[in-house]
Structure formats: C-alpha cells, structure tokens
Amino acid sequence: MNLKQAISDKINSKTKPLGALGKLEEIALKVALLQNTLSPKITAPTLVVFAADHGIVAEGVSPYPQDVTWQMVMNFIAGGAAINVFTKQNGWNIEIVDAGVNHHFDENLPIRNLKIANGTRNFLYEPAMSEAELHRTFDKAEALVNEIFMSGCNCIAFGEMGIGNTSAAAVIMSKITGLPIHKCAGKGTGLNDDGLAHKIAILQNAMQKHQSHSAKTTLQTFGGFEIAMITAAILKAAENKMLIIIDGFIVTAALLVAHCTNPEVLDCCIFAHQSDENGHKAMLNYLNVTPLLQLNMRLGEGTGAALALPLVQAAVNFLNDMASFDSAEVSEKS
Amino acid sequence: MNLKQAISDKINSKTKPLGALGKLEEIALKVALLQNTLSPKITAPTLVVFAADHGIVAEGVSPYPQDVTWQMVMNFIAGGAAINVFTKQNGWNIEIVDAGVNHHFDENLPIRNLKIANGTRNFLYEPAMSEAELHRTFDKAEALVNEIFMSGCNCIAFGEMGIGNTSAAAVIMSKITGLPIHKCAGKGTGLNDDGLAHKIAILQNAMQKHQSHSAKTTLQTFGGFEIAMITAAILKAAENKMLIIIDGFIVTAALLVAHCTNPEVLDCCIFAHQSDENGHKAMLNYLNVTPLLQLNMRLGEGTGAALALPLVQAAVNFLNDMASFDSAEVSEKS
C-alpha cells in the first residue's frame, strides 16, 4: 500500500464521519505526504519578515512616506506590530530581515542584515535591480533558509514590509498571469480612487518601457529585494521539503515567480488567507488553490500566515491524537 | 465620547492601514463593547458539550446506531475525539454533559449528569418532550452556565453529540425560518441520497402531525434535550454578558430559538464557521451574520467553535498589545 493510501486510511479510521473535517483532512494529507510519514510534526515554525524599499515610490504610488518602511522595521523589533502580536500568540519564531531598506540600522539591533542596496531603482526609468543584485538576493535568502532549516525548523512562512511593494507585485502578477494591470493593481495601504488610477497609469507606463520575457527578468526589472528574497526562500524551502504557509498579495507574487521555476513548489504550500488587496483572489485562482481564511485583511507583514498556523496544527494534531473507531470502541456507520 | 467611538479610535490608532485587519477589527469592537472596556480579556474559555438521544432515530434518519451517542461520550472523556484535540490545542476548558443519553454512565466518570430522560420520544408520533421536561432542561442548563460564569469564565461555546439531532435541528429551522424542510434537512453524519429523501419524508410527515405556534413549543415538540439545554445556555450566557462562540448547524438551531426569545443575544455571539451540513448557510443568512471560518467541516461536537478561538484571541490581542502610530513613532498616511 502506498503512503498516500495509508494516510487516507488513517484519516478515515478516526472517530468522525468520513470527510467531516473538510479542509483539515486535506492539510493533514498534504503535510504527512510532504514529511513522508503517517505521524507528521510541525517543528520550530519560523516566520521571516523581509523589508525593503522601492524606487517607484518617487512616482506617488503609495499614500505613506518611504520612511514608514524603516520605522515599521523598528516597530517589528520593538514587538509593537500586528505580526509580533500574532506570531507571539501562535508560537512562531520571528526573524526580521533588512533586504534593502533605505536606512542605516545600528548593527546591534536584532535585524538580519542582508541589505543589497538602499532600495531598488525607480522602474519607471530603469530596471529595479541589476542581474548581479538579483543573484545576491537569491544567495543571501537561500543561505538564510538553510540556516533556519538546519536549526530544526520544518515549517516556514514569509512576510514583508516595503512601502510601494504592491506596485512591484502587481506588475509581476500582470506579467506572469497575463491579466491586465488594472486587474492586478489595488489600493495597497489605502489609496483613494484617484490615487489608484494614478498608480495604474504609472505601472502601465513602466510596463511599456521595459521588455521582460521571463519570470526572472520580470523579477529583476520590476521586483523588490524583499520580493526576490521571498522567491528564493520559497524555492529553497521547497528543496528542503519544508511546509510553506503562504501569506497574501506580495508573498503570492513571489510564489508566482518561484512557480515558474518549479511548479512542484505547490506541493509544499498551504495558502493561509485571501487578502482584500485587489488581485489576490485572481492570483489564487491562477494557481488553482483555495485559502484557509478570508478575513478581509490587507496588512501584509505575514499576518495572514501567522493566523493560519493553529489550523495547520489542528490538522496535524487530529491525525496524530484522535482515537480510531477501533481503539475507542465506537460503532461504525451501517 | 462614547465607548464605541473610543474603541474605534483605539483600533484606528494602531500601526496598520485603516481597516487592514478586516474582520478581526469587527471582533475587537464587539468584544470590547460587550465587556464595556477598551482593554477586553478572554478568561477561562469553556466549551460545554451536551449529549442526548432522539426518539426519531427509530425511523432510520441516521446511518449510525444510537449507541454511538454514549460511545462518543466515553470517547470525549477519554480524550480521543476531535473536540478533545482542538480544545486542548487552543486552551479551552471542556465540560461533557449528559443531557439525556440513552445509557447509564457510572457516576464516577467525569460527566455532568443533567440527564432529563433516556432520550426524547419519537416526534413522528408524540412530542419529543413534555413541557415539564423542557422546563427542567432550562433550569439545569442555566444553573450550569451560572456556575461556569461564577468560576471566572467570560467566553463560552457549546458543542453537541446526539445521533439523530440534525433531524431535530432541521425541523426547528424550518419552523422558525419558514423555509421548506428539504432546504433545512441534510445528510448529517453521511446519509446517501435515498437516505436523505427518506429523512425528509419522515420530517415532513412529523411536521404535518403536530402544530407548534411558538419557538418554545417547536423546541418541546421536535427538539432534543441537548438542543434545549444549548438554547437555555445561550440565553443565560447572554444575560451574563459572556462572549458566545457559535458552532455549526445544531448549535445555530438552538440559537434560532434563543433569538426568538431575545434578539439581543446576537450582540454576544461570534459565528465560528459555516458547516457543510445543508441548511447551515441559510441559517446564517437568516440571522444576517457571517462566520469566521469555512473549512467544509460537518462534525459537530463544537469543533468549529473550538478552532475559531485563536482568531478571537488575535482580535483581543491586537487591540491590547499593538503599538500606536504615536507610541511607535511611525509616520501616518499623508
């Protein structure tokens, strides 16, 4: 009997009507298959928040000033952001990474310094990063994921902070899915209708200026350092057979790029939530996946992923800890 | 300034775009209003599972034998059921109540003995319970909720176990909402299409035999002891201003009855999930509420409510623990 059948049999032996735990049964099967066991475990779950700045903010695509990126990084390390509250509550380790923030952080602060540059260049005029910079983001992110994996973590999630990064993610989405930019760009942190129209016009203009014929070139031309690092981190985590809990719009944009390189990354992914940011639902449809949560959230930072962990844990726990009809001496269906 | 405005201001001062935490912001507001404070707390959350048997099972409305009710109660106290796994994981106290199981449990077992009778009568032929029995279910359930409240619990949920109870709940739903029985009855623990057609015919027949002109009479004529106790428990919990996390089809049927008595119970209720049992979505629509989770679950026991607690806790935690733009020195939107 193959493992998949054995896992399904174990799920069906539990004291509940067949299929009655719905999506939790799908997750239990997925995690057990990924870990190649009938008794999966979540160990040292770790959420990595990558922060970086974006040259495109010079075009007025966000209502918040760029300084909010570094200010929020300081908020993360002080423990005052939503992602701190949710990771603490749900038992995640948290790592804060400077992937390319336009600010000098004191080296004594608990921030992983993987800085590539003080933000990307303005992709309305030139590629956001050079090919060499893109390679460096990959190298650094891969090394970080390997370090986290070697420390005993088998479940990872990614968050992000970067004023302007919904613009970068929207272009990546449009390029990869083929959907027009107005179906991909949204209000981000809170643009009004005029602001959104301006953002779409800027992005349309930028897309006409640059050719990009591969996902990798798209990432280099329009991406951010945090988005590129998340792409690399997803690919490396999948190589390590880690369970990856996918957050919202930005992280799913990074996954779209990773998916072009290796479609099998999806075997490692659980989709935490559907963001309220315009475009995320279409991204999930493109990947043909359904998220666990729909809470009308649109905050980023990895907050959706952080909130989904108890559901993933519940799936693992029922598979390990529930009694079977036999062991509990409960009568089965006639 | 009134409390509602003060709570909203506190939510909006947090370091996040306005409204970016979606439904969690609604929950934070609801819990704070209910507790009449800017700093709500969840204390000693308790999930009470009421078990009882149903005379209507003699008509073949469930594919499982009635013995499964008492066998599952034994499974609950042994810790082997899904509700045990989820309550343990998420920090719930759990209480198991014999509301009227057709079985004699040893008095030394950790089961609350609130037994009214060894199951209800078969409502195809006679009312499920007498008026005196209904009063006793209310008295006993109210006393239990008060005891739990006095012990320091301010957040309660209810689960149920009772082979045949989706039949009782479907009739209650049909009587209160006015929807035809075939829109209310579902496959329960796993009837096939023929079984469902038979169940609907039986329930239709029973509804034609008995008049019931009030929610209370409906509860007495078609209800179960566990459903009646949950109705009473909801009303008493609301009187105590406890937060009530509402589970699936059976518990929402009990809430429909409670809502007829006191529509303001909804101010205390958070809807945990939408069950896959046919009818639950229509119940939620009737009450004009949206659930937190949609996981395609249909297990009962209170499992949906148990899984929703971390989201409710996250709402309370962000309200209490997130930094404000001022305190974190983060720039606001321009």
Short mmCIF file of C-alpha atoms in Angstrom, two decimals, chain A residues 36-331:
data_model
loop_
_atom_site.label_atom_id
_atom_site.label_comp_id
_atom_site.label_asym_id
_atom_site.label_seq_id
_atom_site.Cartn_x
_atom_site.Cartn_y
_atom_site.Cartn_z
CA ASN A 36 6.77 11.16 4.20
CA THR A 37 5.20 9.86 7.40
CA LEU A 38 1.91 8.83 8.99
CA SER A 39 2.76 10.99 12.01
CA PRO A 40 3.82 14.46 10.85
CA LYS A 41 5.04 17.16 13.21
CA ILE A 42 5.42 20.91 13.00
CA THR A 43 8.78 21.87 14.49
CA ALA A 44 10.11 25.34 15.27
CA PRO A 45 7.75 27.20 12.91
CA THR A 46 9.50 30.35 11.76
CA LEU A 47 8.16 33.47 10.08
CA VAL A 48 10.70 35.62 8.26
CA VAL A 49 9.76 39.24 7.52
CA PHE A 50 11.77 40.72 4.64
CA ALA A 51 11.82 44.52 4.42
CA ALA A 52 12.98 46.65 1.50
CA ASP A 53 12.36 49.94 -0.23
CA HIS A 54 11.20 50.66 -3.77
CA GLY A 55 12.37 53.38 -6.15
CA ILE A 56 8.92 53.53 -7.73
CA VAL A 57 7.57 55.38 -4.65
CA ALA A 58 9.04 58.56 -6.17
CA GLU A 59 6.05 58.43 -8.55
CA GLY A 60 3.50 58.76 -5.74
CA VAL A 61 2.13 55.22 -5.86
CA SER A 62 1.64 55.00 -2.07
CA PRO A 63 -0.07 57.36 0.38
CA TYR A 64 2.57 56.60 3.02
CA PRO A 65 6.10 58.12 3.03
CA GLN A 66 9.03 55.75 2.36
CA ASP A 67 10.28 56.29 5.91
CA VAL A 68 7.45 54.07 7.11
CA THR A 69 9.44 51.05 5.91
CA TRP A 70 12.33 51.56 8.35
CA GLN A 71 10.01 52.88 11.04
CA MET A 72 7.97 49.69 10.82
CA VAL A 73 11.17 47.61 10.99
CA MET A 74 11.90 49.37 14.27
CA ASN A 75 8.33 48.61 15.34
CA PHE A 76 8.87 44.93 14.47
CA ILE A 77 11.96 44.66 16.63
CA ALA A 78 10.23 46.52 19.45
CA GLY A 79 7.38 43.98 19.27
CA GLY A 80 4.62 46.50 18.53
CA ALA A 81 3.34 45.45 15.11
CA ALA A 82 0.46 43.13 14.26
CA ILE A 83 2.90 40.45 13.11
CA ASN A 84 4.56 40.49 16.53
CA VAL A 85 1.24 40.04 18.31
CA PHE A 86 0.13 37.17 16.08
CA THR A 87 3.44 35.30 15.93
CA LYS A 88 3.81 35.52 19.71
CA GLN A 89 0.28 34.24 20.25
CA ASN A 90 0.59 31.32 17.86
CA GLY A 91 4.08 30.12 18.70
CA TRP A 92 6.08 31.29 15.69
CA ASN A 93 9.73 32.23 15.86
CA ILE A 94 10.15 35.53 14.05
CA GLU A 95 13.12 36.88 12.10
CA ILE A 96 13.34 40.42 10.77
CA VAL A 97 15.46 40.89 7.65
CA ASP A 98 16.78 44.09 6.09
CA ALA A 99 16.71 43.04 2.44
CA GLY A 100 17.27 46.56 1.19
CA VAL A 101 15.72 49.27 3.33
CA ASN A 102 16.67 52.87 2.61
CA HIS A 103 18.00 53.38 6.13
CA HIS A 104 21.07 52.51 8.17
CA PHE A 105 20.19 50.29 11.10
CA ASP A 106 22.55 50.02 14.05
CA GLU A 107 24.38 46.69 13.81
CA ASN A 108 23.47 45.87 17.41
CA LEU A 109 19.77 45.70 16.62
CA PRO A 110 18.20 42.23 16.19
CA ILE A 111 17.83 42.67 12.44
CA ARG A 112 19.33 40.27 9.91
CA ASN A 113 21.45 42.46 7.69
CA LEU A 114 21.04 41.06 4.16
CA LYS A 115 20.89 44.50 2.63
CA ILE A 116 21.51 44.60 -1.13
CA ALA A 117 21.17 48.36 -1.54
CA ASN A 118 19.23 51.28 -0.06
CA GLY A 119 16.13 50.36 -2.01
CA THR A 120 15.62 49.44 -5.65
CA ARG A 121 15.85 51.90 -8.52
CA ASN A 122 12.75 53.53 -9.98
CA PHE A 123 11.45 51.04 -12.55
CA LEU A 124 9.62 53.74 -14.43
CA TYR A 125 13.06 54.70 -15.78
CA GLU A 126 15.41 51.76 -15.28
CA PRO A 127 15.36 48.16 -14.07
CA ALA A 128 14.72 47.93 -10.33
CA MET A 129 17.87 45.92 -9.81
CA SER A 130 20.84 44.61 -11.77
CA GLU A 131 21.28 40.95 -12.61
CA ALA A 132 24.13 40.82 -10.10
CA GLU A 133 21.90 42.27 -7.40
CA LEU A 134 19.21 39.72 -8.16
CA HIS A 135 21.76 36.92 -7.80
CA ARG A 136 22.88 38.33 -4.46
CA THR A 137 19.29 38.39 -3.16
CA PHE A 138 18.99 34.72 -4.09
CA ASP A 139 22.28 33.75 -2.49
CA LYS A 140 21.53 35.54 0.76
CA ALA A 141 17.94 34.31 1.06
CA GLU A 142 18.93 30.71 0.30
CA ALA A 143 21.64 30.78 2.95
CA LEU A 144 19.17 32.16 5.49
CA VAL A 145 16.57 29.48 4.78
CA ASN A 146 19.20 26.76 5.01
CA GLU A 147 20.35 28.11 8.36
CA ILE A 148 16.77 28.15 9.68
CA PHE A 149 16.18 24.64 8.32
CA MET A 150 19.36 23.31 9.93
CA SER A 151 18.29 24.76 13.28
CA GLY A 152 15.30 22.39 13.27
CA CYS A 153 12.52 24.32 11.55
CA ASN A 154 10.27 22.37 9.17
CA CYS A 155 7.50 24.96 8.71
CA ILE A 156 8.23 28.41 7.38
CA ALA A 157 6.28 31.48 6.35
CA PHE A 158 7.27 34.79 4.87
CA GLY A 159 6.11 38.32 5.50
CA GLU A 160 7.16 41.62 4.01
CA MET A 161 7.34 45.32 4.62
CA GLY A 162 8.09 47.82 1.90
CA ILE A 163 6.23 50.98 1.02
CA GLY A 164 5.47 50.65 -2.71
CA ASN A 165 5.68 46.88 -2.87
CA THR A 166 2.09 46.35 -4.04
CA SER A 167 3.16 48.21 -7.21
CA ALA A 168 6.04 45.82 -7.82
CA ALA A 169 3.86 42.80 -7.04
CA ALA A 170 1.06 43.99 -9.34
CA VAL A 171 3.42 44.25 -12.31
CA ILE A 172 4.89 40.81 -11.59
CA MET A 173 1.37 39.42 -11.40
CA SER A 174 0.33 41.07 -14.65
CA LYS A 175 3.43 39.84 -16.49
CA ILE A 176 3.13 36.25 -15.29
CA THR A 177 -0.62 35.74 -15.39
CA GLY A 178 -1.25 37.84 -18.50
CA LEU A 179 -4.01 39.76 -16.74
CA PRO A 180 -4.17 43.50 -17.50
CA ILE A 181 -2.54 45.72 -14.89
CA HIS A 182 -5.84 47.24 -13.71
CA LYS A 183 -6.92 43.77 -12.59
CA CYS A 184 -3.68 43.36 -10.66
CA ALA A 185 -3.09 46.74 -9.01
CA GLY A 186 -5.06 47.69 -5.91
CA LYS A 187 -5.32 50.33 -3.23
CA GLY A 188 -2.44 48.90 -1.19
CA THR A 189 -2.21 50.61 2.18
CA GLY A 190 -5.16 52.83 1.31
CA LEU A 191 -5.08 54.84 -1.90
CA ASN A 192 -8.29 56.60 -2.88
CA ASP A 193 -9.80 56.10 -6.34
CA ASP A 194 -7.73 58.90 -7.90
CA GLY A 195 -4.58 57.53 -6.31
CA LEU A 196 -5.32 54.07 -7.67
CA ALA A 197 -5.90 55.45 -11.18
CA HIS A 198 -2.56 57.26 -10.96
CA LYS A 199 -0.82 54.11 -9.75
CA ILE A 200 -2.26 52.07 -12.62
CA ALA A 201 -1.18 54.71 -15.17
CA ILE A 202 2.37 54.74 -13.79
CA LEU A 203 2.61 50.95 -13.84
CA GLN A 204 1.15 50.75 -17.34
CA ASN A 205 3.72 53.26 -18.49
CA ALA A 206 6.57 51.36 -16.83
CA MET A 207 5.48 48.07 -18.37
CA GLN A 208 5.55 49.64 -21.83
CA LYS A 209 9.10 50.87 -21.32
CA HIS A 210 10.70 47.56 -20.41
CA GLN A 211 10.60 44.21 -22.13
CA SER A 212 10.80 41.16 -19.90
CA HIS A 213 10.46 37.74 -21.43
CA SER A 214 10.99 35.54 -18.39
CA ALA A 215 9.81 35.48 -14.82
CA LYS A 216 13.38 36.05 -13.72
CA THR A 217 13.77 39.15 -15.91
CA THR A 218 10.41 40.41 -14.66
CA LEU A 219 11.59 39.98 -11.08
CA GLN A 220 14.81 41.86 -11.84
CA THR A 221 13.11 44.65 -13.76
CA PHE A 222 10.09 45.35 -11.55
CA GLY A 223 10.64 43.45 -8.32
CA GLY A 224 11.86 44.45 -4.91
CA PHE A 225 14.67 42.98 -2.87
CA GLU A 226 12.15 41.57 -0.36
CA ILE A 227 10.07 40.00 -3.15
CA ALA A 228 13.15 38.47 -4.78
CA MET A 229 14.34 37.09 -1.44
CA ILE A 230 10.94 35.55 -0.77
CA THR A 231 11.02 33.93 -4.23
CA ALA A 232 14.42 32.41 -3.48
CA ALA A 233 13.37 31.42 0.03
CA ILE A 234 10.28 29.59 -1.26
CA LEU A 235 12.36 27.62 -3.75
CA LYS A 236 14.95 26.70 -1.13
CA ALA A 237 12.33 25.80 1.49
CA ALA A 238 10.64 23.51 -1.05
CA GLU A 239 14.00 21.89 -1.83
CA ASN A 240 14.30 21.21 1.92
CA LYS A 241 10.75 19.74 1.98
CA MET A 242 9.68 22.38 4.47
CA LEU A 243 6.00 23.22 4.80
CA ILE A 244 5.44 26.76 3.49
CA ILE A 245 2.49 28.79 4.70
CA ILE A 246 1.79 31.40 2.04
CA ASP A 247 0.59 34.84 3.12
CA GLY A 248 -1.12 37.46 0.94
CA PHE A 249 -0.63 39.53 -2.19
CA ILE A 250 3.11 40.23 -2.05
CA VAL A 251 4.16 36.75 -0.95
CA THR A 252 1.92 35.14 -3.55
CA ALA A 253 3.52 37.36 -6.23
CA ALA A 254 6.90 35.96 -5.15
CA LEU A 255 5.40 32.48 -5.32
CA LEU A 256 4.22 33.13 -8.90
CA VAL A 257 7.86 33.66 -9.86
CA ALA A 258 9.01 30.60 -7.92
CA HIS A 259 6.22 28.57 -9.53
CA CYS A 260 7.57 29.44 -13.00
CA THR A 261 10.91 27.93 -11.99
CA ASN A 262 9.47 24.90 -10.20
CA PRO A 263 5.73 24.17 -10.35
CA GLU A 264 6.17 21.49 -7.69
CA VAL A 265 6.67 24.13 -5.00
CA LEU A 266 2.89 23.99 -4.65
CA ASP A 267 3.21 20.56 -3.01
CA CYS A 268 4.81 22.34 -0.04
CA CYS A 269 2.41 25.28 0.14
CA ILE A 270 -0.64 25.91 2.26
CA PHE A 271 -2.48 29.11 1.41
CA ALA A 272 -3.23 31.00 4.59
CA HIS A 273 -5.73 33.62 3.55
CA GLN A 274 -7.25 35.63 0.76
CA SER A 275 -6.18 39.24 1.04
CA ASP A 276 -8.58 42.09 0.39
CA GLU A 277 -5.97 43.63 -1.90
CA ASN A 278 -7.37 43.68 -5.43
CA GLY A 279 -5.67 40.96 -7.42
CA HIS A 280 -5.00 38.40 -4.72
CA LYS A 281 -8.11 36.38 -5.47
CA ALA A 282 -7.12 36.23 -9.15
CA MET A 283 -3.62 35.11 -8.17
CA LEU A 284 -5.08 32.27 -6.12
CA ASN A 285 -7.39 31.33 -8.99
CA TYR A 286 -4.42 31.34 -11.38
CA LEU A 287 -2.66 28.86 -9.10
CA ASN A 288 -5.92 26.92 -8.69
CA VAL A 289 -5.70 26.95 -4.91
CA THR A 290 -8.07 27.90 -2.10
CA PRO A 291 -7.02 29.74 1.04
CA LEU A 292 -7.86 28.73 4.61
CA LEU A 293 -9.02 32.13 5.80
CA GLN A 294 -10.99 35.03 4.36
CA LEU A 295 -10.93 37.76 6.95
CA ASN A 296 -10.92 40.86 4.71
CA MET A 297 -7.39 41.59 5.84
CA ARG A 298 -4.86 43.54 3.77
CA LEU A 299 -1.97 44.29 6.08
CA GLY A 300 0.94 42.22 4.84
CA GLU A 301 3.83 41.54 7.25
CA GLY A 302 2.90 37.85 7.06
CA THR A 303 -0.14 38.40 9.30
CA GLY A 304 -2.39 36.02 7.36
CA ALA A 305 0.18 33.24 7.53
CA ALA A 306 0.72 33.84 11.24
CA LEU A 307 -3.00 33.49 11.92
CA ALA A 308 -3.35 30.26 9.92
CA LEU A 309 -0.85 28.20 11.91
CA PRO A 310 -3.37 26.96 14.54
CA LEU A 311 -5.49 25.46 11.74
CA VAL A 312 -2.47 23.67 10.28
CA GLN A 313 -1.52 22.50 13.75
CA ALA A 314 -5.09 21.26 14.30
CA ALA A 315 -4.83 19.17 11.13
CA VAL A 316 -1.59 17.60 12.30
CA ASN A 317 -2.96 17.07 15.81
CA PHE A 318 -6.14 15.30 14.79
CA LEU A 319 -4.12 12.94 12.59
CA ASN A 320 -1.82 12.10 15.48
CA ASP A 321 -4.06 12.28 18.51
CA MET A 322 -7.65 11.34 17.65
CA ALA A 323 -8.85 7.86 18.54
CA SER A 324 -9.93 5.42 15.84
CA PHE A 325 -13.31 3.69 15.77
CA ASP A 326 -11.50 0.52 16.83
CA SER A 327 -9.45 1.99 19.65
CA ALA A 328 -12.40 3.94 21.08
CA GLU A 329 -14.85 1.05 20.55
CA VAL A 330 -17.27 3.30 18.68
CA SER A 331 -19.70 1.64 16.24
#
